[in-house]
Each structure stands twice: as structure tokens, then as C-alpha cells.
Tab-separated table of C-alpha atoms and ligand atoms in Angstrom:
chain	number	residue	atom	x	y	z
C	144	MET	CA	15.599	54.969	-48.104
C	145	ALA	CA	16.544	55.688	-44.536
C	146	ALA	CA	14.590	53.953	-41.772
C	147	ALA	CA	11.801	55.965	-40.154
C	148	TRP	CA	13.666	56.495	-36.875
C	149	ALA	CA	16.565	58.014	-38.770
C	150	SER	CA	14.409	60.327	-40.899
C	151	ASP	CA	12.761	61.614	-37.709
C	152	ALA	CA	16.092	61.953	-35.962
C	153	ALA	CA	17.540	64.039	-38.766
C	154	SER	CA	14.988	66.804	-38.244
C	155	ASP	CA	15.676	69.900	-36.147
C	156	GLU	CA	12.469	69.212	-34.250
C	157	SER	CA	13.640	65.882	-32.861
C	158	GLY	CA	17.011	67.357	-31.934
C	159	ARG	CA	15.444	70.081	-29.842
C	160	GLU	CA	15.209	68.130	-26.565
C	161	THR	CA	18.828	66.962	-26.753
C	162	ALA	CA	20.061	70.384	-27.864
C	163	GLU	CA	18.354	72.063	-24.916
C	164	LEU	CA	19.894	69.588	-22.478
C	165	LEU	CA	23.304	70.108	-24.113
C	166	SER	CA	22.880	73.856	-23.760
C	167	ARG	CA	22.306	73.496	-20.015
C	168	LEU	CA	25.343	71.211	-19.637
C	169	ILE	CA	27.570	73.721	-21.469
C	170	GLN	CA	26.466	76.465	-19.072
C	171	ILE	CA	28.059	74.547	-16.184
C	172	ASN	CA	31.745	75.371	-16.564
C	173	THR	CA	33.799	72.184	-16.204
C	174	THR	CA	37.078	73.470	-17.612
C	175	ASN	CA	39.805	71.025	-16.646
C	176	PRO	CA	41.838	72.002	-14.722
C	177	PRO	CA	40.244	72.226	-12.217
C	178	GLY	CA	37.301	70.249	-13.637
C	179	ASN	CA	34.495	70.832	-11.146
C	180	GLU	CA	32.570	67.950	-12.725
C	181	THR	CA	30.566	67.398	-9.538
C	182	ALA	CA	28.318	70.297	-10.586
C	183	VAL	CA	27.337	68.401	-13.759
C	184	ALA	CA	27.072	65.098	-11.847
C	185	HIS	CA	24.574	66.725	-9.463
C	186	PHE	CA	22.681	68.316	-12.353
C	187	LEU	CA	22.388	64.897	-14.023
C	188	ARG	CA	21.316	63.196	-10.781
C	189	ASP	CA	18.464	65.743	-10.459
C	190	TYR	CA	17.598	65.540	-14.165
C	191	PHE	CA	17.371	61.746	-14.022
C	192	ALA	CA	15.381	61.901	-10.766
C	193	ALA	CA	12.902	64.269	-12.409
C	194	HIS	CA	12.440	61.554	-15.045
C	195	GLY	CA	11.969	58.856	-12.415
C	196	VAL	CA	15.454	57.298	-12.503
C	197	GLU	CA	17.744	57.165	-9.473
C	198	GLY	CA	21.394	57.506	-10.404
C	199	GLU	CA	24.501	57.587	-8.258
C	200	VAL	CA	27.105	60.304	-7.803
C	201	VAL	CA	30.412	58.544	-7.129
C	202	GLY	CA	34.077	59.365	-7.024
C	203	GLU	CA	37.137	59.925	-4.944
C	204	TRP	CA	37.453	63.711	-4.685
C	205	PRO	CA	34.469	65.880	-3.662
C	206	GLU	CA	34.794	68.276	-6.622
C	207	ARG	CA	35.527	65.532	-9.175
C	208	GLN	CA	32.601	63.143	-8.967
C	209	ASN	CA	31.120	60.917	-11.690
C	210	PHE	CA	27.489	60.114	-12.387
C	211	VAL	CA	26.288	56.565	-13.090
C	212	ALA	CA	22.756	55.344	-13.764
C	213	ARG	CA	21.684	51.750	-14.449
C	214	LEU	CA	18.586	50.533	-16.257
C	215	GLN	CA	17.572	46.904	-16.067
C	216	GLY	CA	15.944	45.726	-19.283
C	217	SER	CA	12.758	43.679	-19.288
C	218	ARG	CA	14.702	40.519	-20.265
C	219	PRO	CA	18.121	39.145	-19.266
C	220	GLY	CA	21.072	39.869	-21.518
C	221	PRO	CA	24.479	41.544	-21.749
C	222	THR	CA	25.493	44.888	-20.272
C	223	LEU	CA	26.134	47.966	-22.400
C	224	VAL	CA	27.789	51.036	-20.882
C	225	VAL	CA	27.327	54.306	-22.749
C	226	MET	CA	29.914	56.767	-21.538
C	227	ALA	CA	31.096	60.324	-22.085
C	228	HIS	CA	33.280	62.657	-20.059
C	229	MET	CA	31.943	65.840	-18.473
C	230	ASP	CA	35.140	67.911	-18.361
C	231	VAL	CA	36.192	70.271	-21.153
C	232	VAL	CA	39.453	71.872	-22.248
C	233	PRO	CA	40.256	75.540	-21.474
C	234	CYS	CA	39.273	78.272	-23.914
C	235	GLU	CA	40.160	81.864	-24.760
C	236	PRO	CA	36.770	83.650	-24.655
C	237	GLU	CA	38.073	86.689	-26.547
C	238	GLN	CA	38.714	84.458	-29.574
C	239	TRP	CA	35.112	83.242	-29.719
C	240	SER	CA	32.255	84.813	-31.647
C	241	GLN	CA	29.815	83.645	-28.919
C	242	PRO	CA	30.531	83.379	-25.180
C	243	PRO	CA	31.913	79.836	-24.698
C	244	PHE	CA	29.662	78.970	-21.740
C	245	SER	CA	26.461	80.475	-23.112
C	246	GLY	CA	25.117	77.256	-24.610
C	247	LEU	CA	23.498	79.513	-27.191
C	248	ILE	CA	21.221	77.761	-29.698
C	249	LYS	CA	21.368	79.813	-32.875
C	250	ASP	CA	21.291	79.216	-36.634
C	251	GLY	CA	20.836	75.484	-36.142
C	252	TYR	CA	23.854	75.110	-33.843
C	253	VAL	CA	24.457	74.665	-30.143
C	254	TRP	CA	27.473	76.825	-29.306
C	255	GLY	CA	29.990	76.444	-26.522
C	256	ARG	CA	32.927	74.639	-24.981
C	257	GLY	CA	32.057	70.940	-24.852
C	258	ALA	CA	29.420	71.163	-27.613
C	259	ASP	CA	31.441	68.715	-29.699
C	260	ASP	CA	33.841	67.216	-27.109
C	261	ILE	CA	31.914	65.757	-25.519
C	262	LYS	CA	28.938	67.096	-23.616
C	263	ASN	CA	27.000	66.390	-26.812
C	264	LEU	CA	27.348	62.684	-26.046
C	265	VAL	CA	26.495	63.218	-22.366
C	266	ALA	CA	23.259	64.862	-23.568
C	267	ALA	CA	22.555	62.316	-26.326
C	268	GLU	CA	23.147	59.313	-24.065
C	269	THR	CA	21.002	60.871	-21.338
C	270	VAL	CA	18.076	61.511	-23.693
C	271	ALA	CA	18.341	57.994	-25.149
C	272	PHE	CA	18.554	56.409	-21.673
C	273	LEU	CA	15.527	58.315	-20.365
C	274	ARG	CA	13.446	57.597	-23.485
C	275	LEU	CA	14.207	53.883	-23.069
C	276	ALA	CA	13.320	54.072	-19.372
C	277	ALA	CA	10.043	55.882	-20.120
C	278	ALA	CA	9.172	53.216	-22.700
C	279	GLY	CA	9.490	50.436	-20.105
C	280	ALA	CA	13.096	49.339	-20.726
C	281	ASP	CA	11.969	46.954	-23.437
C	282	PHE	CA	15.356	45.386	-24.176
C	283	ALA	CA	17.418	42.376	-23.129
C	284	GLY	CA	20.160	43.167	-20.659
C	285	THR	CA	21.356	46.185	-18.735
C	286	LEU	CA	22.024	49.697	-19.933
C	287	VAL	CA	24.440	51.804	-17.894
C	288	LEU	CA	25.129	55.491	-18.417
C	289	ALA	CA	28.453	56.790	-17.091
C	290	ALA	CA	29.214	60.509	-17.208
C	291	THR	CA	32.798	60.770	-16.098
C	292	ALA	CA	35.357	63.243	-14.787
C	293	ASP	CA	38.919	64.059	-15.731
C	294	GLU	CA	39.419	62.770	-19.263
C	295	GLU	CA	41.199	65.792	-20.688
C	296	VAL	CA	44.017	66.085	-18.137
C	297	GLY	CA	44.700	63.579	-15.420
C	298	ASP	CA	42.738	60.377	-15.945
C	299	GLN	CA	42.800	60.140	-12.164
C	300	CYS	CA	39.259	60.341	-10.859
C	301	GLY	CA	37.062	59.493	-13.852
C	302	ALA	CA	36.692	56.352	-15.954
C	303	ARG	CA	39.935	54.861	-14.683
C	304	TRP	CA	38.850	55.326	-11.076
C	305	LEU	CA	35.425	53.826	-11.823
C	306	VAL	CA	36.702	50.638	-13.437
C	307	GLN	CA	39.282	50.143	-10.706
C	308	ASN	CA	37.145	51.075	-7.688
C	309	ARG	CA	33.526	50.509	-8.689
C	310	PRO	CA	33.547	47.626	-11.174
C	311	ASP	CA	30.182	46.651	-9.669
C	312	LEU	CA	28.731	49.753	-11.332
C	313	VAL	CA	30.448	49.746	-14.720
C	314	ARG	CA	31.632	46.219	-15.545
C	315	CYS	CA	30.204	45.479	-18.980
C	316	ASP	CA	30.261	43.408	-22.134
C	317	TYR	CA	30.110	46.429	-24.436
C	318	LEU	CA	31.273	50.020	-24.049
C	319	LEU	CA	30.140	52.836	-26.327
C	320	ASN	CA	32.384	55.868	-25.810
C	321	GLU	CA	33.594	59.002	-27.589
C	322	GLY	CA	36.386	58.996	-30.149
C	323	GLY	CA	34.653	58.136	-33.421
C	324	GLY	CA	31.534	58.622	-35.492
C	325	GLU	CA	32.805	61.326	-37.821
C	326	TYR	CA	32.155	60.688	-41.485
C	327	VAL	CA	33.691	61.441	-44.843
C	328	GLU	CA	31.642	61.408	-48.020
C	329	ILE	CA	33.278	60.745	-51.374
C	330	GLY	CA	31.339	60.166	-54.585
C	331	GLY	CA	28.064	59.903	-52.660
C	332	GLN	CA	29.485	57.118	-50.449
C	333	ARG	CA	29.554	57.850	-46.778
C	334	THR	CA	32.220	56.281	-44.541
C	335	TYR	CA	31.994	56.504	-40.763
C	336	MET	CA	35.014	56.135	-38.517
C	337	LEU	CA	34.530	53.413	-35.933
C	338	THR	CA	37.260	53.655	-33.322
C	339	VAL	CA	38.148	50.154	-32.169
C	340	GLY	CA	41.397	50.912	-30.352
C	341	GLU	CA	43.774	53.564	-29.157
C	342	LYS	CA	47.495	53.899	-29.421
C	343	GLY	CA	49.418	53.873	-26.164
C	344	THR	CA	51.780	56.473	-24.778
C	345	ALA	CA	55.415	55.911	-23.824
C	346	GLN	CA	56.665	59.435	-23.274
C	347	PHE	CA	60.220	59.856	-22.081
C	348	LYS	CA	63.009	62.288	-21.332
C	349	LEU	CA	66.541	61.989	-22.699
C	350	THR	CA	69.326	63.613	-20.698
C	351	PHE	CA	72.778	64.404	-22.103
C	352	GLN	CA	75.735	65.197	-19.819
C	353	GLY	CA	78.366	67.705	-20.885
C	354	GLU	CA	81.631	69.291	-19.827
C	355	THR	CA	81.192	72.451	-17.810
C	356	GLY	CA	83.354	75.545	-17.828
C	357	HIS	CA	83.744	78.896	-19.584
C	358	ALA	CA	82.149	78.960	-23.019
C	359	SER	CA	84.970	81.107	-24.405
C	360	VAL	CA	86.955	77.876	-24.712
C	361	PRO	CA	85.034	75.485	-26.987
C	362	PRO	CA	84.732	72.103	-25.240
C	363	HIS	CA	86.806	69.409	-26.849
C	364	GLY	CA	84.918	66.742	-24.961
C	365	ARG	CA	81.155	66.659	-24.755
C	366	ASN	CA	78.894	69.646	-25.360
C	367	ALA	CA	75.533	68.717	-23.869
C	368	VAL	CA	73.567	71.172	-25.996
C	369	ALA	CA	75.174	69.982	-29.227
C	370	GLU	CA	74.625	66.318	-28.256
C	371	MET	CA	70.964	67.026	-27.609
C	372	ALA	CA	70.579	68.865	-30.911
C	373	ARG	CA	72.123	65.956	-32.811
C	374	ALA	CA	69.808	63.533	-30.995
C	375	ILE	CA	66.699	65.580	-31.807
C	376	LYS	CA	67.590	65.631	-35.484
C	377	ALA	CA	68.234	61.878	-35.445
C	378	LEU	CA	64.929	61.137	-33.699
C	379	VAL	CA	62.920	63.279	-36.121
C	380	GLU	CA	64.560	61.665	-39.151
C	381	HIS	CA	64.373	58.108	-37.783
C	382	GLU	CA	62.018	55.716	-39.561
C	383	PRO	CA	60.646	53.286	-36.946
C	384	GLU	CA	59.806	49.720	-37.871
C	385	LEU	CA	56.608	49.447	-39.934
C	386	ARG	CA	53.630	47.451	-38.741
C	387	PHE	CA	50.496	46.785	-40.789
C	388	ASP	CA	48.045	45.183	-38.358
C	389	CYS	CA	46.506	48.527	-37.307
C	390	VAL	CA	46.449	50.048	-40.778
C	391	PRO	CA	42.754	50.706	-41.543
C	392	GLU	CA	42.292	48.916	-44.855
C	393	LEU	CA	38.579	49.639	-45.268
C	394	LEU	CA	39.127	53.324	-44.558
C	395	ILE	CA	41.939	53.450	-47.122
C	396	GLU	CA	39.720	51.575	-49.577
C	397	ARG	CA	36.981	54.187	-49.168
C	398	LEU	CA	39.062	57.364	-48.823
C	399	VAL	CA	41.914	56.901	-51.291
C	400	GLY	CA	40.560	57.095	-54.811
C	401	ASP	CA	43.728	56.132	-56.708
C	402	ALA	CA	43.903	52.309	-56.834
C	403	GLY	CA	47.667	52.299	-57.403
C	404	LEU	CA	48.271	54.510	-54.384
C	405	ARG	CA	45.944	52.314	-52.313
C	406	ALA	CA	48.041	49.253	-53.164
C	407	ARG	CA	51.301	51.058	-52.401
C	408	LEU	CA	49.963	52.109	-48.975
C	409	LEU	CA	49.693	48.410	-48.090
C	410	ASP	CA	53.061	47.386	-49.548
C	411	PRO	CA	55.932	47.380	-47.008
C	412	ALA	CA	58.478	48.167	-49.736
C	413	LEU	CA	56.586	51.161	-51.108
C	414	VAL	CA	54.629	52.604	-48.215
C	415	ARG	CA	56.992	55.411	-47.161
C	416	PRO	CA	56.996	57.230	-50.503
C	417	ALA	CA	53.292	56.353	-50.826
C	418	LEU	CA	52.529	58.168	-47.565
C	419	ALA	CA	54.398	61.228	-48.819
C	420	GLU	CA	52.397	61.018	-52.055
C	421	LEU	CA	49.146	60.804	-50.084
C	422	ARG	CA	50.138	63.758	-47.908
C	423	ALA	CA	50.737	65.890	-51.000
C	424	VAL	CA	47.150	65.384	-52.177
C	425	ASP	CA	45.132	64.709	-48.999
C	426	VAL	CA	46.527	65.937	-45.687
C	427	GLU	CA	43.457	64.894	-43.654
C	428	THR	CA	43.629	61.241	-44.692
C	429	ALA	CA	47.410	61.216	-44.288
C	430	ASP	CA	47.047	62.533	-40.722
C	431	LEU	CA	44.499	59.801	-39.962
C	432	ILE	CA	46.516	56.846	-41.182
C	433	GLU	CA	50.234	57.664	-41.115
C	434	PRO	CA	50.634	57.324	-37.308
C	435	LEU	CA	49.025	53.861	-37.495
C	436	TYR	CA	52.092	52.304	-39.131
C	437	GLY	CA	54.107	52.193	-35.916
C	438	ILE	CA	55.817	54.074	-33.131
C	439	THR	CA	55.969	57.864	-33.427
C	440	LEU	CA	58.750	59.923	-31.811
C	441	VAL	CA	58.087	63.653	-31.527
C	442	PRO	CA	60.392	65.895	-29.418
C	443	THR	CA	58.281	68.555	-27.712
C	444	ILE	CA	60.246	70.189	-24.858
C	445	VAL	CA	63.937	71.077	-24.556
C	446	ARG	CA	65.808	72.331	-21.513
C	447	ALA	CA	69.497	73.184	-21.227
C	448	GLY	CA	71.845	75.549	-19.464
C	449	GLY	CA	71.101	78.295	-16.985
C	450	GLU	CA	70.914	82.050	-17.404
C	451	ALA	CA	74.458	82.841	-18.475
C	452	VAL	CA	75.400	82.787	-22.123
C	453	ASN	CA	79.091	82.217	-21.294
C	454	VAL	CA	78.642	79.067	-19.164
C	455	LEU	CA	78.731	75.601	-20.714
C	456	ALA	CA	75.613	73.572	-19.865
C	457	SER	CA	76.333	70.631	-17.549
C	458	HIS	CA	73.380	68.785	-19.047
C	459	ALA	CA	70.612	69.129	-21.601
C	460	GLU	CA	67.327	67.298	-21.832
C	461	VAL	CA	64.647	66.740	-24.409
C	462	THR	CA	61.173	65.390	-23.704
C	463	VAL	CA	59.707	63.176	-26.394
C	464	ASP	CA	56.045	62.416	-27.007
C	465	CYS	CA	56.014	58.785	-28.095
C	466	ARG	CA	52.928	56.814	-29.180
C	467	THR	CA	52.896	53.034	-29.492
C	468	LEU	CA	50.606	50.537	-31.188
C	469	PRO	CA	48.800	47.908	-29.100
C	470	GLY	CA	51.356	45.245	-28.174
C	471	GLN	CA	54.370	47.545	-28.300
C	472	THR	CA	56.304	48.037	-25.066
C	473	GLU	CA	58.961	50.292	-23.554
C	474	ASP	CA	61.556	47.796	-24.838
C	475	ASP	CA	60.361	48.382	-28.412
C	476	VAL	CA	60.621	52.131	-27.908
C	477	ARG	CA	64.091	51.910	-26.391
C	478	ARG	CA	65.210	49.819	-29.375
C	479	GLU	CA	63.963	52.520	-31.752
C	480	VAL	CA	65.699	55.251	-29.754
C	481	GLU	CA	68.968	53.308	-29.785
C	482	ALA	CA	68.613	52.713	-33.516
C	483	ALA	CA	68.012	56.432	-34.062
C	484	LEU	CA	70.926	57.561	-31.872
C	485	GLY	CA	73.380	54.906	-33.029
C	486	GLY	CA	73.243	52.548	-30.046
C	487	PRO	CA	73.369	53.068	-26.296
C	488	GLY	CA	75.453	56.149	-25.593
C	489	ALA	CA	76.131	58.985	-23.221
C	490	TRP	CA	72.476	59.645	-22.682
C	491	GLU	CA	69.970	58.501	-20.122
C	492	LEU	CA	66.334	57.677	-20.805
C	493	GLU	CA	63.677	58.286	-18.160
C	494	TRP	CA	60.098	57.106	-18.701
C	495	LEU	CA	57.367	59.602	-17.837
C	496	GLY	CA	54.473	57.187	-17.340
C	497	THR	CA	53.658	54.551	-19.936
C	498	VAL	CA	50.180	53.374	-20.862
C	499	ALA	CA	49.955	50.416	-23.236
C	500	GLY	CA	47.636	50.802	-26.214
C	501	ASN	CA	44.836	48.299	-26.642
C	502	ASP	CA	41.973	47.481	-28.970
C	503	SER	CA	38.820	45.447	-29.488
C	504	PRO	CA	37.993	43.031	-32.303
C	505	VAL	CA	35.315	43.576	-34.944
C	506	GLY	CA	33.036	40.987	-36.558
C	507	ASN	CA	30.917	40.528	-33.422
C	508	ASP	CA	27.367	41.419	-32.290
C	509	PHE	CA	28.413	44.934	-31.300
C	510	SER	CA	30.099	45.861	-34.582
C	511	ARG	CA	27.275	44.216	-36.553
C	512	ALA	CA	24.663	46.208	-34.617
C	513	ILE	CA	26.510	49.448	-35.368
C	514	ASP	CA	26.802	48.473	-39.064
C	515	THR	CA	23.077	47.750	-39.207
C	516	VAL	CA	21.936	50.918	-37.464
C	517	ILE	CA	24.209	53.257	-39.410
C	518	ALA	CA	23.153	51.700	-42.729
C	519	GLU	CA	19.510	52.183	-41.748
C	520	ALA	CA	20.188	55.878	-41.246
C	521	VAL	CA	22.357	56.398	-44.315
C	522	PRO	CA	21.863	53.720	-46.968
C	523	GLY	CA	25.234	52.548	-48.295
C	524	ALA	CA	27.170	53.958	-45.353
C	525	VAL	CA	29.769	51.763	-43.687
C	526	ALA	CA	31.503	52.006	-40.325
C	527	ALA	CA	35.221	51.578	-41.044
C	528	PRO	CA	37.267	50.259	-38.089
C	529	MET	CA	40.293	52.313	-37.174
C	530	HIS	CA	42.566	53.087	-34.266
C	531	CYS	CA	42.641	56.474	-32.611
C	532	VAL	CA	46.130	57.971	-32.707
C	533	GLY	CA	45.425	59.780	-29.429
C	534	PHE	CA	43.902	58.421	-26.243
C	535	THR	CA	40.413	57.888	-24.821
C	536	ASP	CA	39.022	56.359	-21.644
C	537	SER	CA	38.090	53.202	-23.582
C	538	ASN	CA	41.654	52.117	-22.798
C	539	TRP	CA	40.921	51.800	-19.050
C	540	TYR	CA	37.885	49.594	-19.704
C	541	ARG	CA	39.835	47.202	-21.931
C	542	ALA	CA	42.643	47.059	-19.367
C	543	ALA	CA	40.247	46.383	-16.466
C	544	PHE	CA	37.751	44.070	-18.202
C	545	PRO	CA	39.684	41.910	-20.704
C	546	ASP	CA	36.546	40.617	-22.449
C	547	VAL	CA	34.874	43.996	-22.997
C	548	ILE	CA	34.356	45.212	-26.550
C	549	ALA	CA	34.860	48.981	-26.468
C	550	TYR	CA	34.253	51.289	-29.408
C	551	GLY	CA	34.292	55.043	-29.934
C	552	PHE	CA	31.259	55.987	-31.981
C	553	GLY	CA	28.992	59.042	-31.709
C	554	PRO	CA	27.826	59.442	-35.296
C	555	TYR	CA	27.068	62.691	-37.119
C	556	ILE	CA	24.410	62.983	-39.796
C	557	ALA	CA	24.588	66.612	-40.957
C	558	GLU	CA	28.209	67.730	-40.958
C	559	ASP	CA	31.229	65.772	-42.149
C	560	TYR	CA	34.679	65.331	-40.630
C	561	LEU	CA	36.116	68.278	-42.571
C	562	ALA	CA	33.641	70.520	-40.718
C	563	THR	CA	33.616	68.871	-37.295
C	564	GLY	CA	37.247	67.705	-36.987
C	565	PRO	CA	38.901	71.149	-36.840
C	566	ARG	CA	36.454	72.335	-34.143
C	567	CYS	CA	37.791	69.915	-31.548
C	568	HIS	CA	39.560	71.868	-28.754
C	569	ASN	CA	39.231	74.997	-30.925
C	570	HIS	CA	37.490	78.397	-30.766
C	571	ASP	CA	33.789	78.526	-31.668
C	572	GLU	CA	33.202	74.874	-30.790
C	573	ARG	CA	29.655	73.989	-31.814
C	574	ILE	CA	27.445	71.174	-33.101
C	575	THR	CA	24.320	71.216	-35.227
C	576	VAL	CA	21.008	70.598	-33.497
C	577	ARG	CA	20.445	67.855	-36.061
C	578	ASP	CA	23.686	66.078	-35.185
C	579	VAL	CA	23.217	66.014	-31.417
C	580	GLY	CA	19.591	64.919	-31.928
C	581	PHE	CA	20.748	62.181	-34.273
C	582	GLN	CA	23.318	60.981	-31.725
C	583	ALA	CA	20.502	60.503	-29.192
C	584	ALA	CA	18.330	58.637	-31.703
C	585	PHE	CA	21.291	56.498	-32.723
C	586	VAL	CA	22.020	55.393	-29.141
C	587	GLU	CA	18.349	54.581	-28.543
C	588	ARG	CA	18.123	52.558	-31.753
C	589	LEU	CA	21.463	50.821	-31.060
C	590	VAL	CA	20.260	49.593	-27.671
C	591	HIS	CA	17.271	47.909	-29.346
C	592	GLU	CA	19.466	46.386	-32.049
C	593	LEU	CA	22.241	45.163	-29.718
C	594	LEU	CA	20.233	44.195	-26.644
C	595	ARG	CA	17.573	42.225	-28.509
Q	286	ZN	ZN1	36.807	64.141	-25.409
């Protein structure tokens, strides 16, 4: 049986307060670019003030401010930051069945851009924070809420700026952020994704020089466009070195039903065909785990030549989206590129801004508290640690505060990953009233469990 708090939280009634706050947040358009997060920061400052809590609007650029509120518990203890970003990705309103900034609450859903990424967590964390404040902050330690700017595009003036410029406000022992909490249910067993780390980025541009001249005479030396084409094919077909330390064993255990396939996915000699086998039967799980075996190299932009069809291109360039595991560096990437292209050659590699991946351990008070609270809500459910193949602001916290334990976890109760996953950055973004209400109840309960 689920604990009483969880049964209450799973009702539409309890979700109402959080859903209504979410609706108001959605109505403030924070499409990034340009962001305009200050409007939400001011709204939150006033909302907190109306509930008797003074928060702070902070940041570098006037239109791109963050909001931070701190709540001192009744007893000393560690510091937990609950964080979510206020900006949202652009949308095409004509593709939506409801206006994307209406915040409409209808048929059990809150509709709009940011409903699921990630104003839902801004709302849930706010409701949890203010309930805890109203109840006398009866916990051990400090709770900090950080609603941040600029996650979706620049990472310039949000979480990264806060940890680097205002560590006094956000330095913490534990960070609860977006990036996890979706669940998959197989055979009545529910598995939650607990994001414990993020891959890094090491994007780069490869430039190939070629002979110039009239294209009516085929170049006998170097044709830049042909060199680039060969390189793209080689990069796509290259199999980077396999690593197993970020492969999510518990997730594989719970999501892959075939025991033989499970074993092959953990066997260095058999894993490549095993991944193809998995992809043939379960694309979603394959997408979750395949990038966690190592570096990925994905060409995304090509440029070559000018306007004239009869002029040989002097150079050609391809931009490659490259993701690395924690611990992997530009040197590791360069080695893979050289291996793919047959050694150093007539190409030049230019880095476009590298961010190292990082992660946090499990088997500590934070992960145990999450395990406890989620199992109270859904008996038998487990939180399976995994790395995010993309990027979240948790990275900046781990880089700035080496001892912090940072997880992505905003759990759902009503709709599974197959329903919620495809909505991210998509048309008709929405969340159930039950889910956003549950996220608020979860955060409130987690604070009591962790800050005991
Ligand atoms: Zn997000």
C-alpha cells in the first residue's frame, strides 16, 4: 500500500494548487531566445512574498535574472537546493491544438510550452517550499529554491552564473534538478530513471583543403568536397572504444526481459550485435542506453564551395556533435577521429567549446532518501541510476562544488515515459494535474526524509 502522503498526492484535488501555479507560469512567455526570464523571477518574488518568504532576484543581465529563496530549517543540517529552469524552447503555435501560452487546464492536463520542461518543476518546488515554510520549516538544514535562466540555449546567465558568481546563495550538499523521474512499467514493476550524471560535449569542426580551379577538369590532387564526404562516411561508421562504467545495469535488468540479451549487453565481445538486437525490438530502451557505451560522433552541418557549380571548392567543412562520458577529454576524441579517418591527415580540427561530463555517486543519504520516498508512493518501484545522454545544469554544480551530490529527478505518478518522453520540446506539451501535484508532494516528502 502506498503511504498516505502519496495517496493524497495522486488525487486531482491535491494537484490543483500546483497546476494553477504552473498555468500562471506558462502564461509568462519565456521562449529562449530571448528568454525574458526576469518576468517569471519577479512573479515568483511576489508569489513568495505573498506567502511570507523573501526571495532574491539575481543575475547579470536585466532581462535574464534568476530567483533564489532560502529557508532555514528548525535544526542544523545539510543544504539541499531544488532547482528548475524558467526558460522554454520555441514553438510553432499553428501546430498546437491549444494555444501554447494559454496554460489551459482541461481534461486533467495543464497545457502549454514549459508544462513538462520544466515549469512543472518550478511550480512543484515552489509549492513544496512554501508548504514547508508555512509548517514552520520543521527539518534539519537549509532548503534553497533556485529558478534559473538560460538552460535551453546559452548556459550564460543561469545556473552556471549562479554557482560561479553567487556561491553564497546556492552552494549545497545536495542538488535536486530536472533530467529524470520518468518511469517505465513492465510486468507490474515500475522503474524510475534517476539521473546521476550527464555526458559532456566536445563538438568540433573538421576542415578539408582542396585544389581550386575550373571544375571541368577533374582535380588529380585533392578535392575538398570528396575528402569531406569520405570523412563523414568514416566517422558515421566508426566504432569508438567501448566503456562499461556508465552502462545502467539496474535499468537494463528491469527493462530488458530476455536474460540472454541482458548478459550480451554487458559483454564487451558481444555488445555491438546485442545493441542492434535490442534496437530491433525496443527502440526506446536502445536510445536510452546505446549512447552510454562511449563517445558518439554525429556530423550535423556541412559547408563547402560557393555559388558556382563549375568552381572547385577551396575547402569544405563538417561540424560534428560529439558527446563524451565523464572522464573523457578532447585527447580521447581526437584519437577516435584519427582512428576513424586513418591517422592525422590533410584535415584540421577546431574545437567549438568543450564541457566535460560529470556525475555523482549513489549509495548515499540522498539516493537512499529518494529510494525510500519513491517506494512509499509506488510499492516495489525502484529508482535506477543512469546518465543523461544530453546536458543539464547539474553539470555546473558538480564542476563548481566538487562534493555536491546532484541528481535529476522529478517523478511522475500517472503517465509513463512512453507518454511523457515524446512531448519534450514537441507540439501540445502538457502534463497531468496529478503528475505536477505529485511532483510537489514528492519534493515536500523528500525534504523531510533527507533533512531529518
Ligand atoms: Zn529542461
